[in-house]
């Protein structure tokens, strides 16, 4: 069983269009789609925005539906100057930029008995890089930082860049990374840029959410062809 997770309806819809949905299950105030893609069993859902929702949905996919890997598809704000709207980025690691226990001497993002960075699966990342190469698509790789905030300030973005060495920001990856690390489940994080996370990001986001969601979804579908269920 492969888990495919998004945060927003707009991110999931273009994925659902490309798979054969066999069953819809209402559970925990959410809707889970069982589906088939080229004989592979999938469980799909959008969690709603943010770290708590995405952690809950990832946990349900693993514990209730038996997901053996979690693939996330969606949009993100650009941090790296290289990244333009519509560009694709995959995470090497994810982290939580809004975790702050620094007064106790801990690094930003660190929680005792946990860690700052959650590694993404190298095999899945290499599948992504092969697909990008085959299709001639530019694919950036780097740290993706998450927090329960929509970032729309250059100052805040620069702080996240400097503190976590992040290339993109969003609101779920750090949480899903933590859950998949907890359960030892391979994790893949794919995002297409929807905005620059600076002043005016809200306007760009509204304008490009749908388009960038499709870019990410299409790439994920290409990747699925080369991924097995176990
Ligand atoms: C936030 C969405 C959340 O799931 C994180 C989009 C793109 N640009 C970002 C930025 N800062 C943080 N995260 C992001 N997603 C937007 S919700 C808007 C309200 O929707 C990634 C992301 N700059 C209203 C209903 O349409």
Short mmCIF file of C-alpha atoms and ligand atoms in Angstrom, two decimals:
data_model
loop_
_atom_site.label_atom_id
_atom_site.label_comp_id
_atom_site.label_asym_id
_atom_site.label_seq_id
_atom_site.Cartn_x
_atom_site.Cartn_y
_atom_site.Cartn_z
CA UNK A 1 0.00 0.00 0.00
CA UNK A 2 1.40 3.39 -1.05
CA UNK A 3 0.14 6.45 0.84
CA UNK A 4 -0.31 9.63 -1.15
CA UNK A 5 -0.81 12.66 1.02
CA UNK A 6 -1.57 16.30 0.25
CA UNK A 7 -2.59 19.18 2.49
CA UNK A 8 -5.27 20.83 0.37
CA UNK A 9 -8.11 19.65 -1.85
CA UNK A 10 -6.54 21.55 -4.77
CA UNK A 11 -3.34 19.55 -4.35
CA UNK A 12 -5.06 16.15 -4.24
CA UNK A 13 -7.61 16.60 -7.03
CA UNK A 14 -5.17 16.38 -9.97
CA UNK A 15 -3.72 13.17 -8.45
CA UNK A 16 -7.17 11.60 -7.98
CA UNK A 17 -7.97 12.27 -11.63
CA UNK A 18 -5.16 9.94 -12.71
CA UNK A 19 -5.93 6.94 -10.51
CA UNK A 20 -8.83 4.50 -10.34
CA UNK A 21 -10.68 5.11 -7.08
CA UNK A 22 -12.20 1.86 -5.76
CA UNK A 23 -13.51 2.89 -2.34
CA UNK A 24 -14.06 6.04 -0.30
CA UNK A 25 -13.82 5.77 3.47
CA UNK A 26 -14.97 8.51 5.83
CA UNK A 27 -12.82 8.41 8.93
CA UNK A 28 -11.65 10.85 11.61
CA UNK A 29 -13.41 13.83 10.02
CA UNK A 30 -11.63 13.11 6.77
CA UNK A 31 -12.07 11.22 3.52
CA UNK A 32 -9.67 8.47 2.47
CA UNK A 33 -9.60 7.17 -1.12
CA UNK A 34 -8.52 3.60 -1.84
CA UNK A 35 -7.34 3.46 -5.42
CA UNK A 36 -5.43 1.45 -8.01
CA UNK A 37 -2.71 2.68 -10.30
CA UNK A 38 -1.13 0.10 -12.64
CA UNK A 39 -2.08 -2.72 -10.26
CA UNK A 40 -0.60 -0.90 -7.27
CA UNK A 41 -2.77 -0.25 -4.22
CA UNK A 42 -2.92 3.34 -3.06
CA UNK A 43 -4.46 5.18 -0.15
CA UNK A 44 -4.95 8.89 -0.81
CA UNK A 45 -6.15 11.84 1.25
CA UNK A 46 -5.68 15.51 1.83
CA UNK A 47 -5.13 16.25 5.49
CA UNK A 48 -6.17 19.90 5.69
CA UNK A 49 -3.51 22.53 6.28
CA UNK A 50 -0.76 22.37 8.87
CA UNK A 51 1.43 20.12 10.96
CA UNK A 52 -1.20 18.62 13.28
CA UNK A 53 -3.56 17.70 10.46
CA UNK A 54 -0.83 16.24 8.27
CA UNK A 55 0.67 14.27 11.18
CA UNK A 56 -2.76 12.84 12.01
CA UNK A 57 -3.49 11.83 8.43
CA UNK A 58 -0.02 10.32 7.90
CA UNK A 59 -0.46 8.30 11.09
CA UNK A 60 -3.86 7.01 9.96
CA UNK A 61 -2.47 6.04 6.55
CA UNK A 62 0.26 3.99 8.24
CA UNK A 63 -1.60 2.54 11.23
CA UNK A 64 -5.10 2.00 9.82
CA UNK A 65 -4.50 1.53 6.10
CA UNK A 66 -1.08 -0.11 6.17
CA UNK A 67 0.80 2.41 4.04
CA UNK A 68 4.37 1.14 3.53
CA UNK A 69 5.60 4.48 2.20
CA UNK A 70 4.26 8.02 2.23
CA UNK A 71 4.53 10.28 -0.82
CA UNK A 72 3.55 13.92 -0.40
CA UNK A 73 2.57 16.13 -3.33
CA UNK A 74 1.76 19.83 -3.14
CA UNK A 75 2.97 23.40 -3.38
CA UNK A 76 5.52 25.45 -1.43
CA UNK A 77 6.96 28.91 -1.02
CA UNK A 78 10.40 29.45 -2.56
CA UNK A 79 13.37 30.16 -0.30
CA UNK A 80 16.29 29.42 -2.61
CA UNK A 81 16.76 32.26 -5.10
CA UNK A 82 17.01 29.65 -7.89
CA UNK A 83 13.41 28.59 -7.48
CA UNK A 84 10.74 30.20 -9.63
CA UNK A 85 6.97 29.71 -9.59
CA UNK A 86 6.14 26.31 -11.10
CA UNK A 87 9.57 24.81 -10.37
CA UNK A 88 9.72 21.40 -8.68
CA UNK A 89 11.64 20.67 -5.51
CA UNK A 90 12.17 17.46 -3.50
CA UNK A 91 13.25 17.36 0.13
CA UNK A 92 16.45 15.69 1.26
CA UNK A 93 15.25 16.35 4.81
CA UNK A 94 12.39 18.22 6.45
CA UNK A 95 12.29 20.19 9.70
CA UNK A 96 10.03 22.36 11.87
CA UNK A 97 11.10 26.01 11.79
CA UNK A 98 8.54 27.04 14.43
CA UNK A 99 9.89 24.76 17.18
CA UNK A 100 11.79 26.98 19.65
CA UNK A 101 13.28 25.56 22.86
CA UNK A 102 16.40 27.70 22.45
CA UNK A 103 16.03 29.21 25.94
CA UNK A 104 17.07 25.77 27.27
CA UNK A 105 20.15 25.74 25.07
CA UNK A 106 18.67 23.56 22.30
CA UNK A 107 19.15 24.30 18.61
CA UNK A 108 16.22 25.89 16.76
CA UNK A 109 13.86 23.12 15.63
CA UNK A 110 15.10 20.59 18.19
CA UNK A 111 12.80 18.60 20.50
CA UNK A 112 14.47 16.39 23.15
CA UNK A 113 14.42 12.68 22.21
CA UNK A 114 13.54 13.72 18.66
CA UNK A 115 15.64 15.61 16.13
CA UNK A 116 15.82 18.75 14.00
CA UNK A 117 15.94 17.08 10.56
CA UNK A 118 13.95 14.09 9.28
CA UNK A 119 15.57 12.35 6.31
CA UNK A 120 13.59 11.60 3.17
CA UNK A 121 14.02 8.27 1.41
CA UNK A 122 17.04 8.16 -0.88
CA UNK A 123 15.59 5.50 -3.16
CA UNK A 124 12.43 7.50 -3.79
CA UNK A 125 14.52 10.62 -4.37
CA UNK A 126 16.60 8.77 -6.92
CA UNK A 127 13.44 7.62 -8.72
CA UNK A 128 12.42 11.30 -8.85
CA UNK A 129 15.78 12.35 -10.26
CA UNK A 130 15.59 9.68 -12.97
CA UNK A 131 12.09 10.80 -13.96
CA UNK A 132 13.26 14.43 -14.08
CA UNK A 133 16.20 13.49 -16.26
CA UNK A 134 14.07 11.40 -18.62
CA UNK A 135 11.50 14.16 -19.04
CA UNK A 136 14.05 17.00 -19.12
CA UNK A 137 12.50 18.68 -16.08
CA UNK A 138 14.53 20.81 -13.67
CA UNK A 139 14.32 19.33 -10.17
CA UNK A 140 15.87 21.02 -7.16
CA UNK A 141 16.82 19.05 -4.07
CA UNK A 142 17.29 20.43 -0.55
CA UNK A 143 15.97 20.95 2.94
CA UNK A 144 12.29 21.89 3.21
CA UNK A 145 11.22 23.68 6.40
CA UNK A 146 7.71 23.61 7.87
CA UNK A 147 5.79 25.64 10.40
CA UNK A 148 2.20 26.50 11.19
CA UNK A 149 2.53 29.84 9.42
CA UNK A 150 2.04 31.03 5.86
CA UNK A 151 5.29 32.93 5.29
CA UNK A 152 4.89 36.26 3.53
CA UNK A 153 7.89 38.26 4.69
CA UNK A 154 11.40 38.45 3.31
CA UNK A 155 12.80 38.90 6.80
CA UNK A 156 11.15 35.74 8.13
CA UNK A 157 12.08 33.77 5.04
CA UNK A 158 15.72 34.88 5.29
CA UNK A 159 15.78 33.79 8.94
CA UNK A 160 14.49 30.33 8.00
CA UNK A 161 17.01 30.10 5.18
CA UNK A 162 19.92 31.06 7.41
CA UNK A 163 18.83 28.98 10.41
CA UNK A 164 17.84 25.74 8.66
CA UNK A 165 19.58 26.02 5.28
CA UNK A 166 16.15 25.50 3.68
CA UNK A 167 15.39 25.81 -0.03
CA UNK A 168 11.58 25.91 0.32
CA UNK A 169 8.93 26.35 3.00
CA UNK A 170 5.53 24.91 3.63
CA UNK A 171 3.36 23.81 6.56
CA UNK A 172 3.41 19.99 6.68
CA UNK A 173 6.70 18.30 5.71
CA UNK A 174 8.36 18.52 9.13
CA UNK A 175 5.35 16.88 10.75
CA UNK A 176 5.05 14.07 8.20
CA UNK A 177 8.82 13.57 8.44
CA UNK A 178 8.51 13.15 12.19
CA UNK A 179 5.65 10.63 11.86
CA UNK A 180 7.38 8.56 9.18
CA UNK A 181 10.63 8.56 11.20
CA UNK A 182 8.65 7.38 14.25
CA UNK A 183 7.15 4.46 12.31
CA UNK A 184 10.21 3.79 10.11
CA UNK A 185 8.27 4.32 6.92
CA UNK A 186 10.03 5.75 3.82
CA UNK A 187 8.98 9.32 3.11
CA UNK A 188 9.06 11.36 -0.08
CA UNK A 189 8.28 15.10 -0.26
CA UNK A 190 7.55 16.76 -3.59
CA UNK A 191 6.47 20.38 -4.01
CA UNK A 192 5.98 22.81 -6.88
CA UNK A 193 6.58 26.47 -6.10
CA UNK A 194 3.43 28.62 -5.79
CA UNK A 195 4.92 31.86 -4.41
CA UNK A 196 8.08 33.56 -3.18
CA UNK A 197 7.08 33.61 0.53
CA UNK A 198 7.78 37.34 0.54
CA UNK A 199 5.44 40.31 0.73
CA UNK A 200 2.67 39.63 -1.82
CA UNK A 201 2.97 35.84 -1.43
CA UNK A 202 -0.73 35.55 -0.63
CA UNK A 203 -1.71 36.98 -4.00
CA UNK A 204 0.73 34.72 -5.89
CA UNK A 205 -0.44 31.72 -3.89
CA UNK A 206 -4.08 32.25 -4.84
CA UNK A 207 -3.07 32.72 -8.45
CA UNK A 208 -0.75 29.71 -8.78
CA UNK A 209 -2.12 27.13 -6.31
CA UNK A 210 -4.04 25.20 -8.95
CA UNK A 211 -1.40 25.34 -11.66
CA UNK A 212 1.51 24.40 -9.39
CA UNK A 213 -0.55 21.65 -7.73
CA UNK A 214 -0.99 20.10 -11.18
CA UNK A 215 2.75 20.30 -11.89
CA UNK A 216 3.47 18.40 -8.69
CA UNK A 217 0.67 15.87 -9.23
CA UNK A 218 1.72 15.08 -12.79
CA UNK A 219 5.30 14.49 -11.73
CA UNK A 220 4.18 12.23 -8.88
CA UNK A 221 2.10 10.14 -11.28
CA UNK A 222 5.12 9.70 -13.56
CA UNK A 223 7.12 8.56 -10.54
CA UNK A 224 4.45 6.08 -9.42
CA UNK A 225 5.13 4.02 -12.52
CA UNK A 226 8.57 3.23 -11.11
CA UNK A 227 7.65 2.62 -7.46
CA UNK A 228 6.53 -0.64 -5.92
CA UNK A 229 4.12 -1.18 -3.08
CA UNK A 230 6.42 -2.68 -0.47
C1 LIG B 1 -0.99 27.41 2.96
C2 LIG B 1 -0.96 26.01 2.38
C3 LIG B 1 -0.39 25.07 3.41
O1 LIG B 1 -0.91 23.77 3.27
C4 LIG B 1 1.09 25.09 3.10
C5 LIG B 1 -0.02 25.89 1.20
C6 LIG B 1 2.90 27.52 -0.23
N1 LIG B 1 3.40 28.76 0.02
C7 LIG B 1 3.67 28.84 1.35
C8 LIG B 1 4.22 29.87 2.16
N2 LIG B 1 4.35 29.65 3.50
C9 LIG B 1 3.98 28.45 4.00
N3 LIG B 1 3.47 27.44 3.28
C10 LIG B 1 3.31 27.62 1.95
N4 LIG B 1 1.11 25.10 1.66
C11 LIG B 1 -1.86 28.34 2.28
S1 LIG B 1 -3.47 28.21 2.80
C12 LIG B 1 -4.32 29.49 2.11
C13 LIG B 1 -5.73 29.52 2.58
O2 LIG B 1 -6.53 28.82 1.72
C14 LIG B 1 2.40 25.36 1.06
C15 LIG B 1 2.83 26.80 0.92
N5 LIG B 1 4.59 31.06 1.63
C16 LIG B 1 -7.83 29.25 1.63
C17 LIG B 1 -8.63 28.20 0.89
O3 LIG B 1 -8.24 28.14 -0.46
#
